[in-house]
Amino acid sequence: EDQVTQSPEALRLQEGESSSLNCSYTVSGLRGLFWYRQDPGKGPEFLFTLYSAGEEKEKERLKATLTKKESFLHITAPKPEDSATYLCAVQQNSWGKFQFGAGTQVVVTP
Amino acid sequence: EAGVTQFPSHSVIEKGQTVTLRCDPISGHDNLYWYRRVMGKEIKFLLHFVKESKQDESGMPNNRFLAERTGGTYSTLKVQPAELEDSGVYFCASSLLGGKGTGELFFGEGSRLTVL
C-alpha cells in the first residue's frame, strides 16, 4: 500500500538554528512530490514540486531535495515566521489524487 | 485573481442533521478535489472531479456523503445524515488539468464541521 511518512512529528527550533524535515514515501510510479506549508486555521499553501531524484528547489530559507525513497525540506537559519506545519504529498499521475503525510509542526522561537 | 473559496467556514450541527458545504474553485481549474482532516490526522482524499465528472471517488467514506459539481464550476459536498465521526475540516482544492502548470493544488481555507 502507498505510504507517506513524515518525521519528526514536531520540531522546536531556536531562531537561526538550521534543521531538516523528512518525508519518506512508498508509491509506484511517482509523478511528483509536493511540499506545502499550513498555518493554523488556513488551507495548505504550495511551496515546491519535485519530479525526479536528484532535483532540488529553493525558496528563501527553504530548500527541498528528492531521492528515490524520500525528500528533505531543509530550513536554513529559520525565523519565527517560519513556524507552521509542513506537509508533503505525493501524486502518482498527472490528474490523480494527492496522498499526504501527517505533517511536521515546526515552532521557531526568538 | 480570486483563490479557492469555501462556505461555510464553520458549521455546528446535531447528529442526524444535514449539512452542505460549498466550494468555488479558481476560474479555469478543471480539477477539483475534496479532502478532509479528522481529529488531527493527516489530510485524506475524498474525491476528485474533472470538470463536472467524478474521476475518482474512492475516498468517500460511505453513502451519507454526496458530492456534485454543477456545470464544471462550483462543487457541493452534502453529508446526510451527519454522524459524530464526520467532524473535521473539509478542504477543497483545485488545479489545472493534467500537464499544465506545475500541477500543484490550490487549497481553500477549509470548512470546519462539528457534529454534536
Coordinates of C-alpha atoms in Angstrom, one line a residue, chain A residues 11 13-21 48 57-65 72-82 86 106 108:
Chain A
L11 CA 10.3 20.3 15.9
L13 CA 14.0 25.4 16.9
Q14 CA 15.7 28.5 18.1
E15 CA 15.9 31.3 15.6
G16 CA 18.9 30.7 13.4
E17 CA 19.1 27.0 14.2
S18 CA 19.0 25.1 10.9
S19 CA 17.3 21.7 10.6
S20 CA 15.8 19.2 8.2
L21 CA 12.4 17.6 7.9
F48 CA 7.6 23.2 -4.1
K57 CA 14.3 23.6 -5.3
E58 CA 14.9 26.6 -3.1
K59 CA 12.8 29.4 -1.8
E60 CA 14.2 31.9 0.7
R61 CA 15.3 29.9 3.7
L62 CA 13.8 26.6 2.4
K63 CA 15.4 24.0 0.2
A64 CA 13.7 20.8 -0.9
T65 CA 15.5 17.7 -2.2
F72 CA 14.0 16.5 2.7
L73 CA 13.0 20.0 3.5
H74 CA 15.9 22.0 4.8
I75 CA 15.3 25.1 6.8
T76 CA 18.3 27.4 7.0
A77 CA 18.6 30.0 9.7
P78 CA 14.9 29.9 10.4
K79 CA 12.9 32.9 11.7
P80 CA 9.8 32.9 13.9
E81 CA 7.6 33.5 10.8
D82 CA 8.7 30.0 9.5
Y86 CA 4.9 21.5 6.8
V106 CA 7.7 23.5 13.3
V108 CA 10.7 28.7 15.8

